[in-house]
Amino acid sequence: MAFDIDMIRKVYDTIPARVDKARELVGRPLTLSEKILYAHLWEGMPSKKFTRSKDYVDFAPDRVACQDATAQMALLQFMHAGKEKVAVPTTVHCDHLILAKVGAEKDLAVANTQSKEVFDFLSSVSNKYGIGFWKPGSGIIHQIVLENYAFPGGMMIGTDSHTVNAGGLGMLAIGVGGADAVDVMSGMSWELKFPKLIGVKLTGKLNGWTAPKDVILKVADILTVKGGTGAIVEYFGEGATSMSCTGKGTICNMGAEIGATTSTFGYDDSMRRYLTATGRADVVEAADKIADYLTADAEVYANPEHYFDQLIEINLSELEPYINGPFTPDRGTPVSKMKEEAAKNDWPIKVEWGLIGSCTNSSYEDMSRAVSIVNQAVELGITPKAEFGINPGSEQIRYTIERDGMIAAFEKMGTKVFTNACGPCIGQWDREGADKGEKNTIVHSFNRNFSKRADGNPNTHAFVTSPEMVAALAISGRLDFNPITDKLLNDNGEEVMFKPPFGDELPTKGFEVEDPGFQAPATDGSSVNVVVNPDSSRLQLLEPFQPWNGQNITGAKLLIKAFGKCTTDHISMAGPWLRFRGHLDNISNNMLIGAENAFNNKTNSVKNQLTGEYQEVPAVQRQYKAAGIPSIVVGDQNYGEGSSREHAAMEPRHLGVKAVLVKSFARIHETNLKKQGMLALTFANEADYDKIQEDDTINFLDLTEFAPGKQLTLEFVHADGSKDIIMANHTYNDSQIEWFKAGSALNLIAAGK
Ligand code: MIC
Ligand code: SF4
């Protein structure tokens, strides 16, 4: 039986009437995305039509998921909300805080000792407030959600940008910051600007070496890391229905990399098969009763150009495998062009590591297709030229692939089998020699490849590709190896060639697992005590942020003008810093240390305007704070791209930064800043970015008139006394302005407003 099946049935009971009403209000056939949105309005039955990209709408998500690295802050905030229990089904997953070093067994034991305090905290808070807890080693949040909780037509939010993975099962699943999750866990509505819709029509059929991963690598190449901002991507067409459910998950997962709010697919047979294989025939039975409501109206897919804001068509029969990177997931190179591109750009050809896993690609199908390449290498007598590591997505996958001989096949090739967890994907990788900083290439099946992400080495060129391509490239040891056309030399010096990969979509003998690693919460948690040691370096209870004093901010210093890509990895680095995710003051020591200072092109070196010296960003900001001087941060395009981590907003808030003024924001980060009571502003005129100088002092001239739709005026006073007036746009609505005034959204919840 599926978890929370009663909740799912209740949702299904309400969908038909709400969707019918929405269709009547909108006055035309509906896309799947619109159906799910209108079926999840906070008000229940729809009463008006919303305008895409304009109206802020209150929604009622069906469930919430949090992972350990973000759950700490989310739950610390939830503890302030004064509730006895979470209002909607919620789960916490321990997956980010496990370092990959020697292999699963030892690594997990080390994590359980080193992060005991944090895991104990998460487990006891979960127990107290009715939250399902998935222990370290149980698997990666998004894989577990897909295996256990996702359901067609549902809506969920999660404190991780790859929550979108659940779109593979026809959900609208959206990544948010912890403060948004706290709203929903507290029984409040969740707000989102009604998204625009991008349709992706998949014609033809995947074949040979191409995999679902290539679809999204291609889409990322087309749309870039910004192209999906404010949009839901809806996939359809014969190419969509002919692919596996977990493959759909892969595609939706990496929708985060194009900034999309989420991605989804209509309910189909692949979902029925997957739900049944994962023990949820009851969900299939319930979904089948309203199947028409769980996909778009037929007219939409027949004439998509009338219903989507943008339409992309990809013919899967012609699609080639892609290898995206380095340093950004939207730089796509089809395998046939890699020789040329790699040579032109001087990318290291030798592949040092191949890594398979992450929430993106760790399904049974992924593993079996990769293993089919590994098995061929053994048969052909090829010793792999690169090192190999895998992270199974869940204990259920690991157990099943072990039973089916796949782990043994990987191990025959010297593969390290790491814990069922994020591992190298989030920089939890103790890679030997990474500290030498050598230029090198790795290939992986993950979703992100920002500089330093996997191993902390800025010179590691990480390329994203499908698991079967990772296997082929790692075995050949060359980035420019094209398995479709190229031969390899085996250990006897003979020329050999790989056949295309093949694998089972689902285990023919069914999934199996002994201990999935789940801990159900106490029915009555009121007597459960949550302890946080005041001397802890890992956890710190939160102090509410101060409300706005009602005055214009004046005399603010420019802390940093960040140049170019500034993702949440640059603002609040992961890897070794993950251990401070529950301690705001300690983690604030990583604030913006990865951002490039536009004035000297260095990272973590900004001018301290009090002394004229160049110092580390957090150190300078702490001095401003101590002196009672406000500051602002200036940034470039798509600032805060990447993850949902709200530390990237809470750290500047905690250290006294008042505003972040950029050319454009990534959605989740912008909301996170608003929630924490910061000013998230964009240049009305992007070229004004160039007017900002290193010694600037900033005065807000009309913050006292802060109102929706009204620009703010900022005066930048330069060192020579000259001034520039810069106009800033913002997207705050009335209630978001209240968050700013109260000091944070949480302050309002805690005050019962
Ligand atoms: C990531 O992939 O960067 C993370 C770690 O999963 C993040 C969440 C986080 O910062 O903890 C994400 O994608 O949201
Ligand atoms: Fe974990 Fe990587 Fe997935 Fe983020 S992207 S949840 S770090 S596996």
CSV table of C-alpha atoms in Angstrom, one decimal, residues 262-687:
chain,number,residue,atom,x,y,z
A,262,THR,CA,9.1,22.5,-12.5
A,263,SER,CA,8.6,20.0,-15.3
A,264,THR,CA,6.0,17.3,-15.8
A,265,PHE,CA,4.6,14.6,-18.0
A,266,GLY,CA,1.0,13.3,-18.4
A,267,TYR,CA,-0.1,10.1,-16.7
A,268,ASP,CA,0.7,7.1,-18.9
A,269,ASP,CA,1.5,3.4,-18.9
A,270,SER,CA,5.1,3.9,-17.9
A,271,MET,CA,3.8,5.5,-14.7
A,272,ARG,CA,1.4,2.6,-14.2
A,273,ARG,CA,4.2,0.2,-14.6
A,274,TYR,CA,6.4,2.1,-12.2
A,275,LEU,CA,3.8,2.6,-9.5
A,276,THR,CA,2.9,-1.1,-9.7
A,277,ALA,CA,6.5,-2.2,-9.5
A,278,THR,CA,7.1,0.0,-6.4
A,279,GLY,CA,4.1,-1.5,-4.6
A,280,ARG,CA,1.5,1.2,-5.3
A,281,ALA,CA,-1.2,-0.6,-7.4
A,282,ASP,CA,-3.6,1.3,-5.1
A,283,VAL,CA,-2.5,4.6,-6.6
A,284,VAL,CA,-2.9,3.2,-10.1
A,285,GLU,CA,-6.4,2.1,-9.3
A,286,ALA,CA,-7.3,5.5,-8.0
A,287,ALA,CA,-5.6,7.4,-10.8
A,288,ASP,CA,-7.2,5.3,-13.5
A,289,LYS,CA,-10.6,6.5,-12.4
A,290,ILE,CA,-9.7,10.1,-13.3
A,291,ALA,CA,-7.0,9.4,-15.9
A,292,ASP,CA,-8.3,12.1,-18.3
A,293,TYR,CA,-7.7,14.7,-15.6
A,294,LEU,CA,-4.1,13.6,-15.1
A,295,THR,CA,-3.0,14.6,-18.6
A,296,ALA,CA,-3.7,17.6,-20.8
A,297,ASP,CA,-6.9,17.9,-22.8
A,298,ALA,CA,-6.4,16.2,-26.2
A,299,GLU,CA,-6.7,19.5,-28.1
A,300,VAL,CA,-3.7,20.8,-26.3
A,301,TYR,CA,-1.3,18.2,-27.5
A,302,ALA,CA,-2.8,18.2,-30.9
A,303,ASN,CA,-2.3,22.0,-31.4
A,304,PRO,CA,0.3,22.9,-28.7
A,305,GLU,CA,1.2,26.2,-30.3
A,306,HIS,CA,-2.1,27.6,-29.1
A,307,TYR,CA,-1.6,26.7,-25.5
A,308,PHE,CA,2.0,27.1,-24.6
A,309,ASP,CA,4.0,30.3,-24.3
A,310,GLN,CA,6.9,28.6,-26.0
A,311,LEU,CA,7.2,25.4,-27.9
A,312,ILE,CA,10.2,23.2,-28.5
A,313,GLU,CA,10.2,20.1,-30.6
A,314,ILE,CA,12.8,17.3,-30.4
A,315,ASN,CA,12.9,14.3,-32.6
A,316,LEU,CA,14.3,11.5,-30.3
A,317,SER,CA,15.0,9.3,-33.3
A,318,GLU,CA,17.6,11.8,-34.4
A,319,LEU,CA,18.9,12.9,-31.0
A,320,GLU,CA,22.5,12.2,-30.2
A,321,PRO,CA,24.1,11.5,-26.9
A,322,TYR,CA,25.2,14.8,-25.3
A,323,ILE,CA,28.1,15.7,-23.0
A,324,ASN,CA,27.5,19.0,-21.2
A,325,GLY,CA,30.1,21.1,-19.6
A,326,PRO,CA,32.5,22.0,-18.2
A,327,PHE,CA,31.5,24.3,-15.4
A,328,THR,CA,27.9,24.8,-16.5
A,329,PRO,CA,25.2,22.3,-17.3
A,330,ASP,CA,23.9,24.1,-20.3
A,331,ARG,CA,27.0,24.0,-22.5
A,332,GLY,CA,26.0,21.1,-24.6
A,333,THR,CA,28.2,19.2,-27.0
A,334,PRO,CA,26.8,16.2,-29.0
A,335,VAL,CA,29.2,13.3,-28.8
A,336,SER,CA,30.0,13.6,-32.5
A,337,LYS,CA,31.4,17.1,-32.0
A,338,MET,CA,33.4,16.4,-28.9
A,339,LYS,CA,36.8,15.7,-30.6
A,340,GLU,CA,36.6,19.1,-32.2
A,341,GLU,CA,35.2,21.0,-29.2
A,342,ALA,CA,37.6,19.5,-26.7
A,343,ALA,CA,40.6,20.3,-28.9
A,344,LYS,CA,39.4,23.8,-29.6
A,345,ASN,CA,38.9,24.6,-25.9
A,346,ASP,CA,41.8,22.7,-24.5
A,347,TRP,CA,39.8,20.5,-22.3
A,348,PRO,CA,41.8,17.7,-20.8
A,349,ILE,CA,41.1,14.7,-22.9
A,350,LYS,CA,42.0,12.1,-20.3
A,351,VAL,CA,39.1,11.1,-18.1
A,352,GLU,CA,40.2,10.5,-14.5
A,353,TRP,CA,36.9,9.5,-13.0
A,354,GLY,CA,33.5,8.3,-14.0
A,355,LEU,CA,30.7,8.7,-11.5
A,356,ILE,CA,27.3,7.2,-11.8
A,357,GLY,CA,24.5,8.1,-9.4
A,358,SER,CA,22.8,11.2,-7.9
A,359,CYS,CA,19.1,11.9,-7.8
A,360,THR,CA,19.2,12.5,-11.5
A,361,ASN,CA,20.3,9.1,-12.7
A,362,SER,CA,20.3,6.3,-10.2
A,363,SER,CA,17.3,4.2,-11.3
A,364,TYR,CA,17.3,0.5,-12.0
A,365,GLU,CA,17.2,1.2,-15.7
A,366,ASP,CA,20.2,3.6,-15.4
A,367,MET,CA,22.2,1.1,-13.5
A,368,SER,CA,21.3,-1.8,-15.8
A,369,ARG,CA,22.2,0.2,-18.9
A,370,ALA,CA,25.5,1.3,-17.4
A,371,VAL,CA,26.3,-2.3,-16.3
A,372,SER,CA,25.6,-3.5,-19.8
A,373,ILE,CA,28.6,-1.5,-20.9
A,374,VAL,CA,30.7,-2.6,-18.0
A,375,ASN,CA,29.9,-6.2,-18.8
A,376,GLN,CA,30.9,-5.7,-22.4
A,377,ALA,CA,34.2,-4.3,-21.3
A,378,VAL,CA,34.9,-7.4,-19.3
A,379,GLU,CA,34.0,-9.6,-22.2
A,380,LEU,CA,36.0,-7.6,-24.6
A,381,GLY,CA,39.0,-7.7,-22.3
A,382,ILE,CA,39.3,-4.0,-21.7
A,383,THR,CA,40.7,-2.7,-18.4
A,384,PRO,CA,39.0,0.6,-17.6
A,385,LYS,CA,41.3,3.6,-18.0
A,386,ALA,CA,39.6,5.8,-15.4
A,387,GLU,CA,38.4,5.2,-11.9
A,388,PHE,CA,34.8,4.4,-11.3
A,389,GLY,CA,32.3,5.2,-8.5
A,390,ILE,CA,28.6,4.7,-8.1
A,391,ASN,CA,26.1,6.0,-5.6
A,392,PRO,CA,22.8,4.0,-5.8
A,393,GLY,CA,19.8,6.2,-5.4
A,394,SER,CA,18.1,4.2,-2.6
A,395,GLU,CA,18.6,1.1,-0.5
A,396,GLN,CA,15.8,-0.5,-2.5
A,397,ILE,CA,17.8,0.1,-5.7
A,398,ARG,CA,21.0,-1.0,-4.1
A,399,TYR,CA,19.5,-4.2,-2.7
A,400,THR,CA,17.8,-5.1,-6.0
A,401,ILE,CA,20.9,-4.4,-8.2
A,402,GLU,CA,23.0,-6.4,-5.8
A,403,ARG,CA,20.6,-9.3,-6.0
A,404,ASP,CA,20.7,-9.0,-9.8
A,405,GLY,CA,24.5,-9.2,-9.9
A,406,MET,CA,25.1,-5.6,-11.0
A,407,ILE,CA,27.1,-4.6,-8.0
A,408,ALA,CA,29.3,-7.5,-8.5
A,409,ALA,CA,29.7,-6.5,-12.2
A,410,PHE,CA,30.7,-3.0,-11.2
A,411,GLU,CA,33.1,-4.3,-8.6
A,412,LYS,CA,34.8,-6.5,-11.1
A,413,MET,CA,35.8,-3.3,-12.8
A,414,GLY,CA,37.3,-1.9,-9.6
A,415,THR,CA,34.3,0.4,-9.0
A,416,LYS,CA,33.9,1.9,-5.6
A,417,VAL,CA,30.3,1.5,-4.4
A,418,PHE,CA,29.6,4.5,-2.2
A,419,THR,CA,26.6,5.0,0.2
A,420,ASN,CA,23.1,5.5,-1.2
A,421,ALA,CA,23.4,9.2,-0.9
A,422,CYS,CA,24.4,12.4,-2.7
A,423,GLY,CA,28.2,11.9,-2.2
A,424,PRO,CA,30.4,13.5,-4.9
A,425,CYS,CA,27.4,15.3,-6.4
A,426,ILE,CA,27.4,17.7,-3.5
A,427,GLY,CA,31.1,17.8,-2.9
A,428,GLN,CA,30.9,15.1,-0.3
A,429,TRP,CA,33.9,13.4,-1.9
A,430,ASP,CA,37.3,12.9,-0.4
A,431,ARG,CA,39.0,12.6,-3.7
A,432,GLU,CA,42.6,11.7,-3.4
A,433,GLY,CA,44.9,14.4,-4.8
A,434,ALA,CA,42.1,17.0,-5.4
A,435,ASP,CA,44.0,19.5,-3.2
A,436,LYS,CA,46.8,19.6,-5.7
A,437,GLY,CA,44.5,21.7,-7.9
A,438,GLU,CA,45.5,19.9,-11.2
A,439,LYS,CA,43.7,20.5,-14.4
A,440,ASN,CA,41.7,17.3,-15.1
A,441,THR,CA,38.5,15.9,-16.5
A,442,ILE,CA,35.8,13.8,-14.8
A,443,VAL,CA,32.5,12.7,-16.3
A,444,HIS,CA,29.4,12.1,-14.3
A,445,SER,CA,25.7,11.4,-14.5
A,446,PHE,CA,24.8,14.1,-12.1
A,447,ASN,CA,23.0,17.4,-12.9
A,448,ARG,CA,25.3,20.1,-11.9
A,449,ASN,CA,28.9,20.7,-12.7
A,450,PHE,CA,29.7,24.2,-11.3
A,451,SER,CA,33.3,24.9,-10.6
A,452,LYS,CA,34.7,23.1,-7.5
A,453,ARG,CA,31.4,21.4,-6.9
A,454,ALA,CA,32.4,17.8,-6.8
A,455,ASP,CA,35.9,17.8,-5.4
A,456,GLY,CA,36.6,21.4,-4.5
A,457,ASN,CA,39.3,21.7,-7.2
A,458,PRO,CA,38.6,24.7,-9.5
A,459,ASN,CA,40.5,23.0,-12.3
A,460,THR,CA,38.4,19.9,-12.4
A,461,HIS,CA,36.5,20.0,-15.7
A,462,ALA,CA,33.3,18.1,-14.9
A,463,PHE,CA,31.1,16.9,-17.7
A,464,VAL,CA,27.5,15.8,-17.3
A,465,THR,CA,26.2,12.9,-19.4
A,466,SER,CA,24.0,9.7,-19.2
A,467,PRO,CA,25.1,6.8,-17.1
A,468,GLU,CA,25.9,4.6,-20.1
A,469,MET,CA,28.0,7.3,-21.6
A,470,VAL,CA,29.8,7.8,-18.3
A,471,ALA,CA,30.6,4.1,-18.4
A,472,ALA,CA,31.9,4.2,-22.0
A,473,LEU,CA,34.0,7.4,-21.5
A,474,ALA,CA,35.4,6.1,-18.2
A,475,ILE,CA,36.3,2.8,-19.7
A,476,SER,CA,37.9,4.3,-22.7
A,477,GLY,CA,39.6,7.0,-20.6
A,478,ARG,CA,38.9,9.6,-23.2
A,479,LEU,CA,36.5,12.5,-23.2
A,480,ASP,CA,36.4,12.5,-27.0
A,481,PHE,CA,35.6,8.8,-27.3
A,482,ASN,CA,32.5,8.3,-29.5
A,483,PRO,CA,31.2,4.8,-28.7
A,484,ILE,CA,28.9,5.0,-31.8
A,485,THR,CA,31.8,5.2,-34.2
A,486,ASP,CA,35.1,4.7,-32.4
A,487,LYS,CA,37.0,1.5,-31.8
A,488,LEU,CA,39.0,0.8,-28.6
A,489,LEU,CA,42.1,-1.3,-28.1
A,490,ASN,CA,41.6,-4.2,-25.6
A,491,ASP,CA,44.3,-5.5,-23.3
A,492,ASN,CA,45.6,-7.7,-26.1
A,493,GLY,CA,45.9,-4.8,-28.4
A,494,GLU,CA,43.0,-5.9,-30.5
A,495,GLU,CA,40.5,-3.4,-31.9
A,496,VAL,CA,37.0,-3.8,-30.4
A,497,MET,CA,33.8,-1.9,-30.3
A,498,PHE,CA,30.9,-1.5,-27.9
A,499,LYS,CA,27.4,-2.5,-28.8
A,500,PRO,CA,24.7,0.0,-27.8
A,501,PRO,CA,23.7,-0.3,-24.1
A,502,PHE,CA,20.6,-2.1,-23.1
A,503,GLY,CA,18.8,-2.7,-19.8
A,504,ASP,CA,15.6,-3.4,-18.1
A,505,GLU,CA,13.3,-0.5,-17.3
A,506,LEU,CA,12.3,-2.3,-14.1
A,507,PRO,CA,13.6,-5.4,-12.4
A,508,THR,CA,12.0,-8.5,-13.9
A,509,LYS,CA,12.1,-10.2,-10.5
A,510,GLY,CA,10.6,-7.1,-8.8
A,511,PHE,CA,12.2,-4.7,-6.3
A,512,GLU,CA,13.3,-6.1,-3.1
A,513,VAL,CA,14.7,-4.5,0.1
A,514,GLU,CA,15.4,-5.7,3.6
A,515,ASP,CA,15.5,-2.5,5.6
A,516,PRO,CA,14.5,0.6,3.6
A,517,GLY,CA,15.7,2.9,6.4
A,518,PHE,CA,12.3,4.5,7.3
A,519,GLN,CA,11.3,5.6,10.7
A,520,ALA,CA,7.7,6.5,11.3
A,521,PRO,CA,7.0,9.3,13.7
A,522,ALA,CA,5.3,8.9,17.1
A,523,THR,CA,1.5,9.2,16.9
A,524,ASP,CA,1.6,11.6,19.8
A,525,GLY,CA,4.9,13.5,19.8
A,526,SER,CA,4.1,16.0,22.6
A,527,SER,CA,6.4,14.3,25.1
A,528,VAL,CA,9.4,14.1,22.6
A,529,ASN,CA,12.1,16.4,23.7
A,530,VAL,CA,14.3,18.2,21.1
A,531,VAL,CA,17.6,19.2,22.5
A,532,VAL,CA,20.1,21.5,21.0
A,533,ASN,CA,23.3,21.9,22.9
A,534,PRO,CA,24.1,25.6,23.3
A,535,ASP,CA,27.8,24.9,22.7
A,536,SER,CA,27.3,23.0,19.6
A,537,SER,CA,29.2,24.0,16.5
A,538,ARG,CA,26.7,22.2,14.2
A,539,LEU,CA,23.3,23.4,15.5
A,540,GLN,CA,22.2,26.8,16.8
A,541,LEU,CA,18.7,27.8,17.7
A,542,LEU,CA,17.5,30.8,15.7
A,543,GLU,CA,17.1,34.3,17.0
A,544,PRO,CA,14.4,36.3,15.2
A,545,PHE,CA,15.7,38.9,12.8
A,546,GLN,CA,15.0,42.5,13.7
A,547,PRO,CA,12.1,44.3,12.1
A,548,TRP,CA,12.7,47.2,9.7
A,549,ASN,CA,13.1,50.5,11.6
A,550,GLY,CA,10.8,52.3,9.1
A,551,GLN,CA,13.7,54.5,7.9
A,552,ASN,CA,15.5,54.8,4.6
A,553,ILE,CA,18.7,52.8,4.7
A,554,THR,CA,21.6,55.3,4.4
A,555,GLY,CA,25.3,55.2,4.5
A,556,ALA,CA,25.4,51.6,3.3
A,557,LYS,CA,28.7,50.3,2.0
A,558,LEU,CA,29.2,48.2,-1.1
A,559,LEU,CA,30.3,44.8,0.2
A,560,ILE,CA,31.0,43.2,-3.2
A,561,LYS,CA,30.1,43.7,-6.8
A,562,ALA,CA,30.0,40.1,-8.0
A,563,PHE,CA,31.0,39.5,-11.6
A,564,GLY,CA,29.5,36.7,-13.8
A,565,LYS,CA,28.1,33.5,-12.6
A,566,CYS,CA,27.2,33.6,-9.0
A,567,THR,CA,25.3,30.5,-8.0
A,568,THR,CA,24.2,29.5,-4.5
A,569,ASP,CA,27.4,27.4,-4.6
A,570,HIS,CA,29.3,30.7,-4.9
A,571,ILE,CA,27.2,32.4,-2.2
A,572,SER,CA,27.1,29.6,0.3
A,573,MET,CA,29.4,26.8,-0.7
A,574,ALA,CA,28.5,23.2,0.1
A,575,GLY,CA,31.1,20.4,0.4
A,576,PRO,CA,32.9,20.8,3.8
A,577,TRP,CA,30.6,23.7,4.7
A,578,LEU,CA,27.6,21.3,4.8
A,579,ARG,CA,28.4,20.5,8.4
A,580,PHE,CA,27.4,24.0,9.5
A,581,ARG,CA,24.0,24.0,7.8
A,582,GLY,CA,22.3,24.0,11.2
A,583,HIS,CA,24.4,26.8,12.7
A,584,LEU,CA,23.7,30.1,11.1
A,585,ASP,CA,26.6,32.0,12.6
A,586,ASN,CA,29.2,29.4,11.7
A,587,ILE,CA,28.0,28.9,8.2
A,588,SER,CA,28.0,32.6,7.6
A,589,ASN,CA,31.8,32.3,7.5
A,590,ASN,CA,31.4,31.1,3.9
A,591,MET,CA,29.2,34.0,2.7
A,592,LEU,CA,30.1,34.8,-0.9
A,593,ILE,CA,33.5,33.4,-0.6
A,594,GLY,CA,33.2,31.8,-4.1
A,595,ALA,CA,31.9,35.0,-5.8
A,596,GLU,CA,34.3,36.8,-8.1
A,597,ASN,CA,34.9,40.4,-7.1
A,598,ALA,CA,34.3,42.5,-10.3
A,599,PHE,CA,37.1,45.0,-9.3
A,600,ASN,CA,40.0,42.6,-8.9
A,601,ASN,CA,38.6,39.4,-10.5
A,602,LYS,CA,39.5,37.5,-7.3
A,603,THR,CA,37.4,35.4,-5.1
A,604,ASN,CA,37.0,36.1,-1.4
A,605,SER,CA,39.0,39.4,-1.6
A,606,VAL,CA,37.1,42.6,-1.2
A,607,LYS,CA,38.1,46.1,-0.2
A,608,ASN,CA,37.2,46.9,3.4
A,609,GLN,CA,36.0,50.5,3.1
A,610,LEU,CA,36.9,51.1,6.8
A,611,THR,CA,40.5,50.3,6.4
A,612,GLY,CA,41.2,50.2,2.6
A,613,GLU,CA,42.6,46.7,3.0
A,614,TYR,CA,41.6,43.7,0.9
A,615,GLN,CA,40.1,41.0,3.1
A,616,GLU,CA,37.9,38.0,3.0
A,617,VAL,CA,34.2,38.8,2.3
A,618,PRO,CA,32.8,37.4,5.6
A,619,ALA,CA,35.5,39.2,7.6
A,620,VAL,CA,34.8,42.5,6.0
A,621,GLN,CA,31.1,42.1,6.5
A,622,ARG,CA,31.5,41.2,10.1
A,623,GLN,CA,33.4,44.5,10.6
A,624,TYR,CA,30.6,46.5,9.0
A,625,LYS,CA,28.2,44.7,11.2
A,626,ALA,CA,30.2,45.5,14.3
A,627,ALA,CA,30.4,49.1,13.3
A,628,GLY,CA,26.7,49.2,12.7
A,629,ILE,CA,27.1,50.0,9.0
A,630,PRO,CA,24.6,48.5,6.6
A,631,SER,CA,25.9,47.1,3.3
A,632,ILE,CA,24.6,45.9,0.0
A,633,VAL,CA,25.6,43.2,-2.5
A,634,VAL,CA,25.6,43.8,-6.2
A,635,GLY,CA,25.4,40.9,-8.7
A,636,ASP,CA,25.1,40.0,-12.3
A,637,GLN,CA,22.6,37.8,-14.3
A,638,ASN,CA,20.6,34.9,-12.8
A,639,TYR,CA,22.1,35.6,-9.4
A,640,GLY,CA,21.5,32.8,-6.9
A,641,GLU,CA,21.0,30.1,-9.6
A,642,GLY,CA,21.3,26.5,-8.6
A,643,SER,CA,20.0,25.4,-5.3
A,644,SER,CA,17.3,26.1,-2.8
A,645,ARG,CA,19.6,26.6,0.1
A,646,GLU,CA,18.2,29.5,2.1
A,647,HIS,CA,21.6,29.9,3.8
A,648,ALA,CA,22.5,31.9,0.8
A,649,ALA,CA,19.8,34.4,1.9
A,650,MET,CA,20.1,34.0,5.7
A,651,GLU,CA,23.8,34.5,5.9
A,652,PRO,CA,23.8,38.0,4.4
A,653,ARG,CA,20.7,38.7,6.5
A,654,HIS,CA,22.5,37.5,9.7
A,655,LEU,CA,25.6,39.5,8.9
A,656,GLY,CA,23.8,42.8,8.2
A,657,VAL,CA,23.6,43.0,4.4
A,658,LYS,CA,20.4,44.9,3.7
A,659,ALA,CA,19.9,44.5,0.0
A,660,VAL,CA,21.0,42.5,-3.0
A,661,LEU,CA,20.8,44.4,-6.3
A,662,VAL,CA,21.4,42.4,-9.4
A,663,LYS,CA,20.7,42.2,-13.1
A,664,SER,CA,18.4,39.2,-12.6
A,665,PHE,CA,17.6,36.6,-10.0
A,666,ALA,CA,17.0,32.9,-10.0
A,667,ARG,CA,13.4,32.2,-8.7
A,668,ILE,CA,14.0,30.3,-5.5
A,669,HIS,CA,16.8,32.6,-4.3
A,670,GLU,CA,14.8,35.7,-4.9
A,671,THR,CA,11.9,34.3,-2.8
A,672,ASN,CA,14.4,33.2,-0.1
A,673,LEU,CA,15.8,36.7,0.2
A,674,LYS,CA,12.3,38.1,0.5
A,675,LYS,CA,11.3,35.6,3.1
A,676,GLN,CA,14.3,36.4,5.3
A,677,GLY,CA,13.4,40.1,5.2
A,678,MET,CA,16.0,41.3,2.7
A,679,LEU,CA,15.6,43.6,-0.2
A,680,ALA,CA,15.9,41.6,-3.5
A,681,LEU,CA,16.2,44.2,-6.2
A,682,THR,CA,17.0,44.3,-9.9
A,683,PHE,CA,18.5,47.1,-12.0
A,684,ALA,CA,15.8,48.9,-13.9
A,685,ASN,CA,18.6,49.6,-16.4
A,686,GLU,CA,21.1,46.7,-16.5
A,687,ALA,CA,23.9,48.9,-17.8
